[in-house]
Tab-separated table of C-alpha atoms and ligand atoms in Angstrom:
chain	number	residue	atom	x	y	z
A	1	MET	CA	-61.001	119.199	-26.713
A	2	ALA	CA	-59.058	118.477	-22.804
A	3	GLU	CA	-57.241	121.520	-22.512
A	4	SER	CA	-59.504	123.341	-24.860
A	5	MET	CA	-61.693	123.920	-21.451
A	6	THR	CA	-59.562	124.839	-18.853
A	7	ARG	CA	-59.057	128.453	-18.541
A	8	ASP	CA	-55.802	129.975	-20.219
A	9	GLY	CA	-54.966	131.381	-16.481
A	10	ALA	CA	-51.401	132.368	-16.854
A	11	ALA	CA	-52.377	134.692	-19.939
A	12	ALA	CA	-56.048	134.994	-19.018
A	13	LEU	CA	-57.191	134.846	-21.780
A	14	PRO	CA	-60.815	133.401	-22.852
A	15	ALA	CA	-61.088	129.555	-23.197
A	16	VAL	CA	-61.534	127.565	-26.557
A	17	TYR	CA	-65.073	127.058	-25.298
A	18	GLU	CA	-65.379	130.498	-24.219
A	19	VAL	CA	-65.196	131.511	-27.491
A	20	LEU	CA	-67.044	129.176	-29.415
A	21	GLY	CA	-70.131	129.630	-27.721
A	22	GLN	CA	-70.138	133.714	-28.773
A	23	ARG	CA	-72.373	134.827	-31.528
A	24	ALA	CA	-70.205	135.068	-34.197
A	25	VAL	CA	-68.817	132.323	-34.424
A	26	ILE	CA	-71.958	130.150	-33.752
A	27	ARG	CA	-73.423	131.820	-37.673
A	28	LEU	CA	-69.948	130.846	-38.466
A	29	LEU	CA	-69.985	126.593	-37.459
A	30	GLU	CA	-73.370	127.170	-39.157
A	31	HIS	CA	-71.715	126.800	-42.539
A	32	THR	CA	-68.052	126.265	-41.734
A	33	ASP	CA	-66.199	123.118	-40.178
A	34	HIS	CA	-65.766	122.941	-36.845
A	35	GLN	CA	-62.483	121.451	-36.428
A	36	VAL	CA	-61.189	124.698	-38.803
A	37	VAL	CA	-63.344	127.487	-36.949
A	38	VAL	CA	-61.332	125.873	-33.492
A	39	ALA	CA	-57.978	125.501	-35.295
A	40	GLU	CA	-58.594	129.481	-36.037
A	41	ILE	CA	-59.394	130.049	-32.416
A	42	ARG	CA	-56.380	128.473	-30.886
A	43	ALA	CA	-54.001	130.467	-32.998
A	44	ALA	CA	-55.774	133.582	-32.600
A	45	LEU	CA	-55.442	132.831	-28.706
A	46	ALA	CA	-51.686	131.887	-29.556
A	47	ARG	CA	-51.206	135.455	-31.168
A	48	HIS	CA	-52.653	137.343	-27.954
A	49	ARG	CA	-50.983	135.316	-25.716
A	50	GLY	CA	-47.337	136.568	-27.657
A	51	VAL	CA	-48.366	139.897	-27.129
A	52	LEU	CA	-49.197	139.494	-23.773
A	53	LEU	CA	-46.246	138.305	-22.484
A	54	ALA	CA	-44.716	141.102	-24.261
A	55	ASN	CA	-46.101	144.074	-22.716
A	56	GLY	CA	-48.678	143.141	-20.750
A	57	THR	CA	-51.962	145.018	-22.234
A	58	PRO	CA	-55.368	143.457	-21.169
A	59	PRO	CA	-56.258	140.266	-22.826
A	60	PRO	CA	-59.024	140.547	-25.026
A	61	ASP	CA	-62.837	138.919	-24.285
A	62	ALA	CA	-64.072	135.948	-25.881
A	63	ALA	CA	-66.218	138.303	-28.388
A	64	ALA	CA	-62.962	140.363	-29.208
A	65	VAL	CA	-61.623	137.432	-30.176
A	66	ALA	CA	-64.563	135.576	-31.682
A	67	ALA	CA	-65.115	138.683	-34.333
A	68	GLU	CA	-60.802	138.106	-34.927
A	69	VAL	CA	-61.589	134.608	-35.431
A	70	ALA	CA	-64.716	135.495	-38.211
A	71	GLY	CA	-63.179	137.930	-39.869
A	72	ARG	CA	-59.697	135.839	-40.491
A	73	LEU	CA	-62.451	132.699	-41.964
A	74	SER	CA	-64.310	135.104	-44.015
A	75	ALA	CA	-60.985	136.121	-45.430
A	76	PHE	CA	-60.428	132.335	-46.828
A	77	ARG	CA	-63.212	132.936	-49.078
A	78	GLN	CA	-62.275	136.018	-50.662
A	79	PRO	CA	-59.953	134.608	-53.680
A	80	ALA	CA	-56.788	135.751	-52.570
A	81	LEU	CA	-55.154	135.342	-56.691
A	82	ARG	CA	-56.754	138.230	-57.526
A	83	LYS	CA	-57.354	141.117	-60.403
A	84	VAL	CA	-55.229	144.450	-60.222
A	85	ILE	CA	-54.479	147.128	-62.352
A	86	ASN	CA	-51.050	147.081	-63.062
A	87	LEU	CA	-49.927	151.171	-63.526
A	88	THR	CA	-46.023	150.267	-61.996
A	89	GLY	CA	-44.281	151.247	-65.594
A	90	THR	CA	-42.581	147.549	-66.130
A	91	LEU	CA	-45.667	146.365	-68.400
A	92	LEU	CA	-44.447	143.271	-68.320
A	93	HIS	CA	-44.274	142.207	-64.483
A	94	THR	CA	-42.751	139.553	-62.997
A	95	ASN	CA	-44.380	139.553	-59.790
A	96	LEU	CA	-47.963	140.862	-61.190
A	97	GLY	CA	-48.240	137.247	-63.701
A	98	ARG	CA	-46.205	138.722	-66.655
A	99	SER	CA	-47.852	138.986	-69.328
A	100	PRO	CA	-51.714	139.334	-69.611
A	101	LEU	CA	-53.548	137.024	-71.815
A	102	SER	CA	-55.832	137.753	-74.743
A	103	ARG	CA	-59.177	137.174	-75.308
A	104	GLU	CA	-58.841	134.172	-77.091
A	105	ALA	CA	-56.065	132.625	-74.817
A	106	LYS	CA	-59.082	132.835	-71.588
A	107	ALA	CA	-61.642	131.872	-73.622
A	108	ALA	CA	-59.752	128.673	-74.621
A	109	VAL	CA	-58.763	128.428	-71.122
A	110	ALA	CA	-62.894	128.319	-70.154
A	111	THR	CA	-63.262	125.649	-72.535
A	112	ALA	CA	-60.938	123.515	-71.554
A	113	ALA	CA	-62.190	123.506	-67.842
A	114	ALA	CA	-63.766	121.169	-69.407
A	115	THR	CA	-63.726	117.594	-70.349
A	116	THR	CA	-61.176	117.561	-73.167
A	117	ASN	CA	-59.083	115.403	-76.089
A	118	LEU	CA	-56.200	116.398	-74.034
A	119	GLU	CA	-54.622	113.106	-74.880
A	120	TYR	CA	-56.896	111.625	-76.930
A	121	ASP	CA	-56.491	111.479	-80.728
A	122	LEU	CA	-60.106	112.141	-82.012
A	123	ASP	CA	-59.553	110.320	-85.701
A	124	THR	CA	-58.298	106.995	-84.083
A	125	GLY	CA	-60.371	106.672	-80.845
A	126	ARG	CA	-56.723	106.080	-79.077
A	127	ARG	CA	-54.431	107.752	-77.083
A	128	GLY	CA	-53.371	110.887	-78.475
A	129	ASP	CA	-49.999	113.048	-77.066
A	130	ARG	CA	-50.883	116.255	-75.272
A	131	ASP	CA	-47.621	117.949	-77.520
A	132	ASN	CA	-49.608	117.848	-81.198
A	133	LEU	CA	-51.786	120.233	-79.536
A	134	VAL	CA	-49.006	123.004	-80.117
A	135	SER	CA	-45.934	121.302	-81.328
A	136	ARG	CA	-47.337	121.842	-85.370
A	137	LEU	CA	-48.237	125.266	-84.806
A	138	LEU	CA	-44.858	126.308	-83.152
A	139	THR	CA	-42.518	124.702	-85.921
A	140	ARG	CA	-44.734	126.321	-88.023
A	141	LEU	CA	-43.970	129.343	-86.541
A	142	SER	CA	-40.595	129.033	-86.098
A	143	GLY	CA	-38.964	127.582	-88.873
A	144	ALA	CA	-37.782	124.450	-86.292
A	145	PRO	CA	-38.799	121.050	-87.273
A	146	ALA	CA	-39.479	120.047	-83.794
A	147	ALA	CA	-40.942	121.178	-80.523
A	148	THR	CA	-41.870	120.713	-77.445
A	149	VAL	CA	-44.025	122.673	-73.986
A	150	VAL	CA	-42.532	122.209	-70.691
A	151	ASN	CA	-43.443	124.341	-66.948
A	152	ASN	CA	-41.514	127.382	-68.104
A	153	ASN	CA	-38.520	128.270	-69.487
A	154	ALA	CA	-36.218	127.250	-66.486
A	155	ALA	CA	-37.853	123.864	-66.995
A	156	ALA	CA	-37.004	123.917	-70.809
A	157	LEU	CA	-33.248	124.899	-70.463
A	158	TRP	CA	-33.447	122.160	-66.957
A	159	LEU	CA	-34.175	119.416	-69.543
A	160	THR	CA	-32.209	120.676	-72.551
A	161	LEU	CA	-29.273	120.140	-70.434
A	162	ASN	CA	-30.032	116.596	-68.764
A	163	THR	CA	-31.126	115.105	-72.116
A	164	LEU	CA	-28.699	116.307	-73.652
A	165	ALA	CA	-24.900	116.034	-71.330
A	166	PRO	CA	-26.238	114.239	-68.469
A	167	GLY	CA	-22.223	114.533	-66.478
A	168	ARG	CA	-20.388	115.930	-69.047
A	169	GLY	CA	-19.762	120.102	-69.547
A	170	VAL	CA	-22.127	122.467	-71.105
A	171	VAL	CA	-19.284	125.178	-72.276
A	172	ILE	CA	-21.081	128.687	-71.748
A	173	SER	CA	-19.201	132.334	-71.747
A	174	ARG	CA	-17.931	133.918	-68.557
A	175	GLY	CA	-20.190	136.952	-70.105
A	176	GLU	CA	-23.449	134.924	-70.528
A	177	LEU	CA	-23.810	133.781	-66.502
A	178	VAL	CA	-26.955	135.419	-66.519
A	179	GLU	CA	-29.253	135.817	-63.269
A	180	ILE	CA	-33.011	136.540	-63.548
A	181	GLY	CA	-34.781	138.023	-60.766
A	182	ASP	CA	-35.924	135.149	-57.477
A	183	SER	CA	-32.494	133.315	-57.125
A	184	PHE	CA	-31.874	131.773	-60.708
A	185	ARG	CA	-29.043	131.270	-61.638
A	186	MET	CA	-27.644	129.900	-64.848
A	187	PRO	CA	-24.456	127.921	-63.540
A	188	ASP	CA	-27.319	126.481	-60.303
A	189	ILE	CA	-29.591	125.239	-63.648
A	190	ILE	CA	-26.922	123.991	-65.244
A	191	THR	CA	-24.996	122.126	-62.172
A	192	ALA	CA	-29.078	121.078	-61.279
A	193	SER	CA	-29.435	119.659	-64.145
A	194	GLY	CA	-26.678	117.191	-63.663
A	195	CYS	CA	-24.325	118.588	-66.290
A	196	ARG	CA	-20.471	120.019	-65.197
A	197	LEU	CA	-20.141	124.090	-65.719
A	198	MET	CA	-17.427	124.967	-68.109
A	199	GLU	CA	-17.187	128.205	-68.129
A	200	VAL	CA	-15.320	129.940	-70.830
A	201	GLY	CA	-13.332	133.883	-71.870
A	202	THR	CA	-14.275	136.587	-69.731
A	203	THR	CA	-16.776	138.917	-68.064
A	204	ASN	CA	-16.355	141.197	-71.687
A	205	ARG	CA	-14.907	138.940	-73.697
A	206	THR	CA	-14.766	135.715	-75.033
A	207	HIS	CA	-13.165	134.452	-77.997
A	208	LEU	CA	-14.222	131.119	-80.308
A	209	ARG	CA	-10.659	129.531	-79.228
A	210	ASP	CA	-12.429	129.344	-75.402
A	211	TYR	CA	-14.354	127.375	-77.008
A	212	GLU	CA	-12.568	125.374	-78.973
A	213	ASN	CA	-10.319	124.953	-75.996
A	214	ALA	CA	-13.163	124.235	-73.670
A	215	LEU	CA	-14.142	121.001	-76.393
A	216	ASP	CA	-11.039	119.753	-76.710
A	217	ALA	CA	-11.660	119.357	-72.647
A	218	GLY	CA	-14.378	116.976	-72.832
A	219	GLY	CA	-17.288	119.804	-73.578
A	220	SER	CA	-20.497	117.850	-74.881
A	221	VAL	CA	-22.377	120.899	-75.237
A	222	LEU	CA	-22.316	124.406	-76.721
A	223	LEU	CA	-24.820	127.027	-74.811
A	224	LYS	CA	-25.134	130.417	-75.889
A	225	VAL	CA	-27.843	132.454	-73.393
A	226	HIS	CA	-29.398	135.712	-74.352
A	227	THR	CA	-28.163	138.516	-71.250
A	228	SER	CA	-31.727	139.732	-71.707
A	229	ASN	CA	-31.324	141.707	-67.894
A	230	TYR	CA	-27.937	143.328	-69.263
A	231	ARG	CA	-25.643	144.811	-71.492
A	232	ILE	CA	-21.797	144.289	-71.252
A	233	GLU	CA	-20.953	147.075	-73.522
A	234	GLY	CA	-17.194	149.265	-74.085
A	235	PHE	CA	-14.073	146.582	-75.136
A	236	THR	CA	-16.414	143.506	-75.509
A	237	ARG	CA	-16.567	140.305	-77.907
A	238	GLU	CA	-19.137	137.647	-77.771
A	239	VAL	CA	-18.563	134.570	-80.565
A	240	PRO	CA	-22.048	134.952	-82.874
A	241	LEU	CA	-24.169	132.201	-82.420
A	242	GLU	CA	-23.300	130.982	-86.645
A	243	GLN	CA	-19.911	130.310	-85.565
A	244	LEU	CA	-20.475	128.415	-82.342
A	245	VAL	CA	-23.003	126.570	-85.258
A	246	GLU	CA	-20.297	125.520	-87.500
A	247	LEU	CA	-17.536	124.812	-84.320
A	248	GLY	CA	-20.249	122.669	-82.918
A	249	ARG	CA	-21.175	120.847	-86.046
A	250	ARG	CA	-17.612	120.617	-86.711
A	251	ARG	CA	-16.789	118.550	-83.691
A	252	GLY	CA	-19.684	117.317	-83.483
A	253	VAL	CA	-21.206	119.372	-80.062
A	254	PRO	CA	-24.861	120.334	-79.951
A	255	VAL	CA	-25.782	123.708	-79.895
A	256	VAL	CA	-28.148	125.277	-77.663
A	257	ALA	CA	-29.471	129.298	-77.412
A	258	ASP	CA	-31.674	129.986	-74.865
A	259	LEU	CA	-32.733	133.008	-75.910
A	260	GLY	CA	-35.255	134.220	-72.614
A	261	SER	CA	-37.763	136.437	-73.454
A	262	GLY	CA	-38.349	134.466	-77.368
A	263	ALA	CA	-40.040	137.427	-79.732
A	264	LEU	CA	-41.091	135.929	-82.737
A	265	VAL	CA	-41.353	139.281	-83.845
A	266	ASP	CA	-39.315	142.105	-84.742
A	267	LEU	CA	-39.106	144.470	-82.118
A	268	ALA	CA	-38.220	147.115	-83.959
A	269	CYS	CA	-41.487	147.595	-85.185
A	270	TYR	CA	-42.289	148.657	-81.911
A	271	GLY	CA	-39.849	150.923	-81.331
A	272	LEU	CA	-37.612	148.653	-79.115
A	273	PRO	CA	-34.546	147.517	-80.170
A	274	GLY	CA	-34.127	144.227	-82.396
A	275	GLU	CA	-33.176	141.016	-80.330
A	276	PRO	CA	-32.893	137.621	-81.864
A	277	THR	CA	-35.829	136.719	-83.046
A	278	VAL	CA	-36.499	132.629	-82.474
A	279	GLN	CA	-36.785	132.136	-86.107
A	280	GLU	CA	-33.481	133.672	-87.311
A	281	THR	CA	-32.039	131.947	-84.059
A	282	VAL	CA	-33.510	128.853	-85.493
A	283	ARG	CA	-32.121	129.516	-88.947
A	284	ALA	CA	-28.707	130.357	-87.254
A	285	GLY	CA	-28.619	126.688	-87.175
A	286	ALA	CA	-28.820	125.964	-83.074
A	287	ASP	CA	-29.500	122.605	-82.262
A	288	VAL	CA	-32.242	123.126	-79.913
A	289	VAL	CA	-33.957	126.789	-78.860
A	290	THR	CA	-36.208	127.249	-75.647
A	291	PHE	CA	-37.793	130.714	-74.393
A	292	SER	CA	-40.899	131.384	-72.332
A	293	GLY	CA	-43.915	131.703	-72.670
A	294	ASP	CA	-45.196	134.861	-70.420
A	295	LYS	CA	-42.582	136.900	-71.742
A	296	LEU	CA	-42.532	138.865	-75.412
A	297	LEU	CA	-44.759	135.654	-76.128
A	298	GLY	CA	-47.828	137.605	-74.887
A	299	GLY	CA	-49.164	134.293	-73.133
A	300	PRO	CA	-49.015	131.678	-70.648
A	301	GLN	CA	-46.353	130.859	-68.191
A	302	ALA	CA	-44.505	128.360	-70.614
A	303	GLY	CA	-41.201	127.165	-71.605
A	304	LEU	CA	-41.116	126.138	-74.851
A	305	ILE	CA	-37.815	124.391	-76.664
A	306	VAL	CA	-37.733	124.004	-80.548
A	307	GLY	CA	-34.996	122.141	-82.418
A	308	SER	CA	-33.920	118.953	-84.699
A	309	ARG	CA	-36.418	115.994	-84.754
A	310	ASP	CA	-33.911	114.049	-83.166
A	311	HIS	CA	-32.778	115.739	-80.220
A	312	LEU	CA	-36.695	116.811	-79.829
A	313	GLN	CA	-37.040	113.443	-79.494
A	314	ALA	CA	-34.905	112.498	-76.809
A	315	ILE	CA	-36.307	115.267	-74.490
A	316	ARG	CA	-39.394	114.138	-74.892
A	317	ARG	CA	-38.120	110.877	-73.869
A	318	ASN	CA	-36.635	111.781	-71.419
A	319	PRO	CA	-38.182	110.352	-67.851
A	320	VAL	CA	-38.873	113.926	-66.097
A	321	ARG	CA	-40.648	115.355	-68.637
A	322	ARG	CA	-43.433	114.145	-67.357
A	323	ALA	CA	-42.703	116.311	-64.218
A	324	LEU	CA	-42.224	119.719	-66.316
A	325	ARG	CA	-45.315	119.122	-68.343
A	326	CYS	CA	-47.956	121.991	-69.057
A	327	ASP	CA	-51.572	121.050	-68.098
A	328	LYS	CA	-54.688	121.435	-70.668
A	329	LEU	CA	-55.550	125.304	-68.781
A	330	ARG	CA	-52.105	126.362	-69.853
A	331	LEU	CA	-51.811	124.285	-73.384
A	332	ALA	CA	-54.570	125.842	-73.996
A	333	ALA	CA	-53.714	129.205	-73.660
A	334	LEU	CA	-50.711	128.461	-75.618
A	335	GLU	CA	-52.504	127.548	-78.242
A	336	ALA	CA	-54.562	130.243	-78.889
A	337	THR	CA	-51.685	133.133	-77.897
A	338	LEU	CA	-49.532	130.687	-80.124
A	339	ARG	CA	-52.231	131.518	-83.195
A	340	ALA	CA	-52.256	135.266	-83.406
A	341	TYR	CA	-49.231	134.892	-84.690
A	342	LEU	CA	-50.127	133.698	-87.647
A	343	ASP	CA	-51.063	137.477	-88.361
A	344	PRO	CA	-48.101	138.732	-87.182
A	345	ARG	CA	-50.408	141.944	-88.857
A	346	SER	CA	-52.891	141.994	-86.219
A	347	LEU	CA	-50.684	141.116	-83.091
A	348	SER	CA	-51.118	144.401	-81.035
A	349	ALA	CA	-54.984	143.982	-81.047
A	350	ALA	CA	-55.263	139.817	-80.498
A	351	LEU	CA	-51.994	139.725	-77.915
A	352	PRO	CA	-52.085	142.645	-75.005
A	353	ALA	CA	-48.574	142.732	-74.219
A	354	TYR	CA	-48.450	143.797	-78.148
A	355	ARG	CA	-51.159	145.889	-77.305
A	356	ILE	CA	-49.752	148.304	-74.870
A	357	LEU	CA	-45.587	147.737	-76.386
A	358	GLY	CA	-47.344	149.642	-79.619
A	359	ARG	CA	-48.840	152.945	-78.102
A	360	SER	CA	-47.777	155.986	-79.265
A	361	ARG	CA	-47.024	158.196	-77.117
A	362	GLU	CA	-50.247	160.229	-77.919
A	363	THR	CA	-52.071	157.629	-77.364
A	364	VAL	CA	-51.006	157.055	-74.065
A	365	GLU	CA	-51.451	160.572	-73.268
A	366	ARG	CA	-54.675	160.653	-74.223
A	367	ILE	CA	-55.846	158.056	-71.821
A	368	ALA	CA	-53.688	159.666	-68.963
A	369	ARG	CA	-55.500	162.608	-69.742
A	370	ARG	CA	-59.186	160.938	-69.788
A	371	MET	CA	-57.914	158.609	-66.083
A	372	MET	CA	-56.803	162.049	-65.047
A	373	PRO	CA	-60.612	163.561	-63.557
A	374	PHE	CA	-61.523	160.379	-61.926
A	375	ILE	CA	-57.627	159.931	-60.570
A	376	ALA	CA	-57.563	163.709	-58.757
A	377	GLU	CA	-61.505	163.028	-57.296
A	378	TRP	CA	-60.522	159.823	-55.589
A	379	ALA	CA	-57.580	162.508	-54.788
A	380	GLY	CA	-59.372	164.095	-53.442
A	381	ASP	CA	-57.640	166.879	-51.027
A	382	VAL	CA	-55.439	164.530	-49.633
A	383	ALA	CA	-52.619	164.745	-53.613
A	384	ARG	CA	-52.046	167.234	-55.855
A	385	VAL	CA	-52.279	165.034	-59.816
A	386	GLU	CA	-50.790	166.120	-62.872
A	387	ILE	CA	-49.185	164.359	-65.747
A	388	VAL	CA	-45.761	164.020	-66.021
A	389	THR	CA	-44.146	162.268	-68.883
A	390	GLY	CA	-41.362	159.181	-68.768
A	391	GLU	CA	-40.488	155.593	-69.684
A	392	SER	CA	-42.174	152.437	-69.027
A	393	GLN	CA	-39.831	149.233	-69.003
A	394	VAL	CA	-40.897	146.187	-71.054
A	395	GLY	CA	-40.011	144.260	-67.805
A	396	SER	CA	-39.415	140.292	-67.569
A	397	GLY	CA	-35.707	140.469	-68.005
A	398	ALA	CA	-36.718	141.343	-71.421
A	399	GLN	CA	-35.638	144.754	-72.851
A	400	PRO	CA	-33.666	146.192	-70.230
A	401	CYS	CA	-31.610	149.270	-71.583
A	402	ALA	CA	-34.641	150.714	-73.794
A	403	GLY	CA	-37.438	152.775	-71.935
A	404	LEU	CA	-40.990	152.889	-74.131
A	405	PRO	CA	-42.053	156.984	-73.511
A	406	THR	CA	-45.616	157.148	-71.366
A	407	ALA	CA	-47.809	159.766	-69.769
A	408	LEU	CA	-48.206	159.114	-66.249
A	409	VAL	CA	-50.105	160.697	-63.491
A	410	ALA	CA	-48.272	161.709	-61.034
A	411	LEU	CA	-50.569	162.799	-57.255
A	412	THR	CA	-48.406	164.392	-54.970
A	413	PRO	CA	-49.888	164.366	-50.972
A	414	ARG	CA	-50.837	167.068	-49.361
A	415	ASP	CA	-49.429	165.534	-46.264
A	416	ALA	CA	-49.894	161.903	-45.438
A	417	ASP	CA	-46.450	160.260	-47.426
A	418	ALA	CA	-46.348	158.821	-50.992
A	419	GLY	CA	-46.253	155.284	-49.306
A	420	ALA	CA	-49.475	155.352	-47.576
A	421	LEU	CA	-50.970	156.622	-50.671
A	422	ALA	CA	-49.777	153.484	-52.615
A	423	HIS	CA	-51.533	151.491	-50.022
A	424	ALA	CA	-54.700	153.650	-50.202
A	425	LEU	CA	-54.386	152.759	-54.113
A	426	ARG	CA	-53.178	149.126	-53.485
A	427	ARG	CA	-57.069	148.814	-51.234
A	428	LEU	CA	-59.090	149.460	-54.371
A	429	THR	CA	-61.094	146.715	-56.140
A	430	PRO	CA	-60.188	145.850	-58.532
A	431	PRO	CA	-56.334	146.927	-56.442
A	432	VAL	CA	-54.833	149.884	-58.581
A	433	ILE	CA	-50.569	149.078	-58.176
A	434	GLY	CA	-48.141	151.935	-58.767
A	435	ARG	CA	-45.292	153.341	-57.644
A	436	VAL	CA	-43.515	155.494	-54.892
A	437	HIS	CA	-40.383	157.825	-56.521
A	438	LYS	CA	-39.507	160.604	-55.133
A	439	GLY	CA	-42.410	161.468	-52.537
A	440	ARG	CA	-44.783	160.991	-55.047
A	441	VAL	CA	-47.429	158.010	-56.548
A	442	LEU	CA	-46.361	157.502	-60.376
A	443	LEU	CA	-49.508	155.519	-62.075
A	444	ASP	CA	-47.892	154.796	-65.692
A	445	MET	CA	-50.822	154.900	-67.891
A	446	ARG	CA	-49.329	152.551	-71.038
A	447	ALA	CA	-50.224	149.317	-69.609
A	448	LEU	CA	-54.548	150.167	-68.758
A	449	LEU	CA	-56.334	147.568	-70.645
A	450	GLU	CA	-59.446	148.366	-69.175
A	451	PRO	CA	-60.002	151.754	-67.871
A	452	ALA	CA	-63.746	151.468	-66.630
A	453	ALA	CA	-62.500	148.726	-64.113
A	454	LEU	CA	-59.990	151.619	-63.141
A	455	ILE	CA	-63.000	153.907	-62.626
A	456	ALA	CA	-65.011	151.805	-61.298
A	457	ALA	CA	-62.142	151.116	-58.662
A	458	LEU	CA	-61.593	154.787	-57.685
A	459	ARG	CA	-65.526	155.622	-57.508
A	460	GLY	CA	-65.448	152.665	-55.046
A	461	VAL	CA	-67.961	150.116	-56.887
A	462	THR	CA	-66.635	146.510	-56.355
A	463	ARG	CA	-66.633	145.161	-59.948
B	501	PLP	C1	-36.655	134.803	-67.984
B	501	PLP	C2	-35.416	133.756	-68.485
B	501	PLP	C3	-35.337	132.735	-67.828
B	501	PLP	C4	-36.047	131.917	-67.133
B	501	PLP	O1	-37.313	132.175	-67.924
B	501	PLP	P1	-39.309	131.496	-67.122
B	501	PLP	O2	-39.797	131.258	-67.991
B	501	PLP	O3	-39.226	132.545	-66.105
B	501	PLP	O4	-38.444	130.183	-66.396
B	501	PLP	C5	-34.101	131.643	-68.536
B	501	PLP	N1	-33.008	132.160	-69.402
B	501	PLP	C6	-32.971	133.293	-69.782
B	501	PLP	C7	-32.468	134.185	-70.411
B	501	PLP	C8	-34.174	134.677	-69.203
B	501	PLP	O5	-34.656	135.690	-69.596
């Protein structure tokens, strides 16, 4: 405390004890730890010192610093992770937490937040295995004999390769060396899992003999990666999974398929180009299949691994699995999500992700027309508001070339720039996230799940 008692002469800023004596800070100290308040005051003074040294503006007085500190500390009492309304047009937006959870999944999370039988066998009264909570459902739905769940698909792939081929070669086509967002790169994952990257073929063409040659040179796993976020078109050739499986069987080498989004249903029903489903990939004979929980599965962040009993047993015994395991909240949400697939016909009623994927153009237009007056009322004289048509993207690296027809509310600012308008929307409660395109703010209505929350946000009603 001694140095804070001396006045900061150089910058002529108030001393810490002076700020501590301000009424705003005295009130703060009634419900906030003294050390936390002092640290915040010091941080505020340090910021001002930097500014003063830079441009010599007059220093703030103790009351001004106190008000600033009170403001910063009250921000701590607001949750940093907040509900937002995603009108970006990217339906499963990675930066916005990908898939929204179903009502059942949310309820399951709330239940699991209490004491649960996470690793406790209620029949025997002995220790159980958390994997059993979802693996039976997962094997039934995928058709694979065994299954496990880890933190995310990156972890699923890491654990699989680290178990099957430590120190040995993983053979992958150069056309499948994907980079997913946020610096997740397939070659890096393979190397980080302790395996040797054996890339074969070229960007556009890879042949079966390329894989065969790599196995001759010591390859121990054949890896097929679904190029989820790009397509290679034109003079191309890839080896179908069935042929890789046949080669793997012949040479006694396991075949791993990373599906990325991992749909359990045929997306053609949703007007999207079909993707290989998890069931098809299992049926084609892949020994291990990995996919994400929060992409087209419509659940929480998770990495699902399904495959043969032997390989899954080895994967489950990998000591690193513990570092990658899911907690009870995630497992609860995942179990509830998977249960929806027991009746795929009810998927768009049960899972929000499929509800928004399945909306017809007419439905989205109806939503846009209903929301338009509220948006126009909010915009007032600041912007001209109209409905335009366009396309939504699935997002999360899934279906990069397919758009879904949509209706957007477009705001064309009269004076302010579109960036400022988008910012004002983000300051609503809950924040409304649109996108800025060619001087307009576009609000894509396909992903709107709670119209009442949008209306409340626009009318300034805090929810
Ligand atoms: C998205 C994706 C991953 C990573 O999945 P996360 O669940 O985000 O870790 C891995 N591989 C492919 C092909 C993907 O599309």
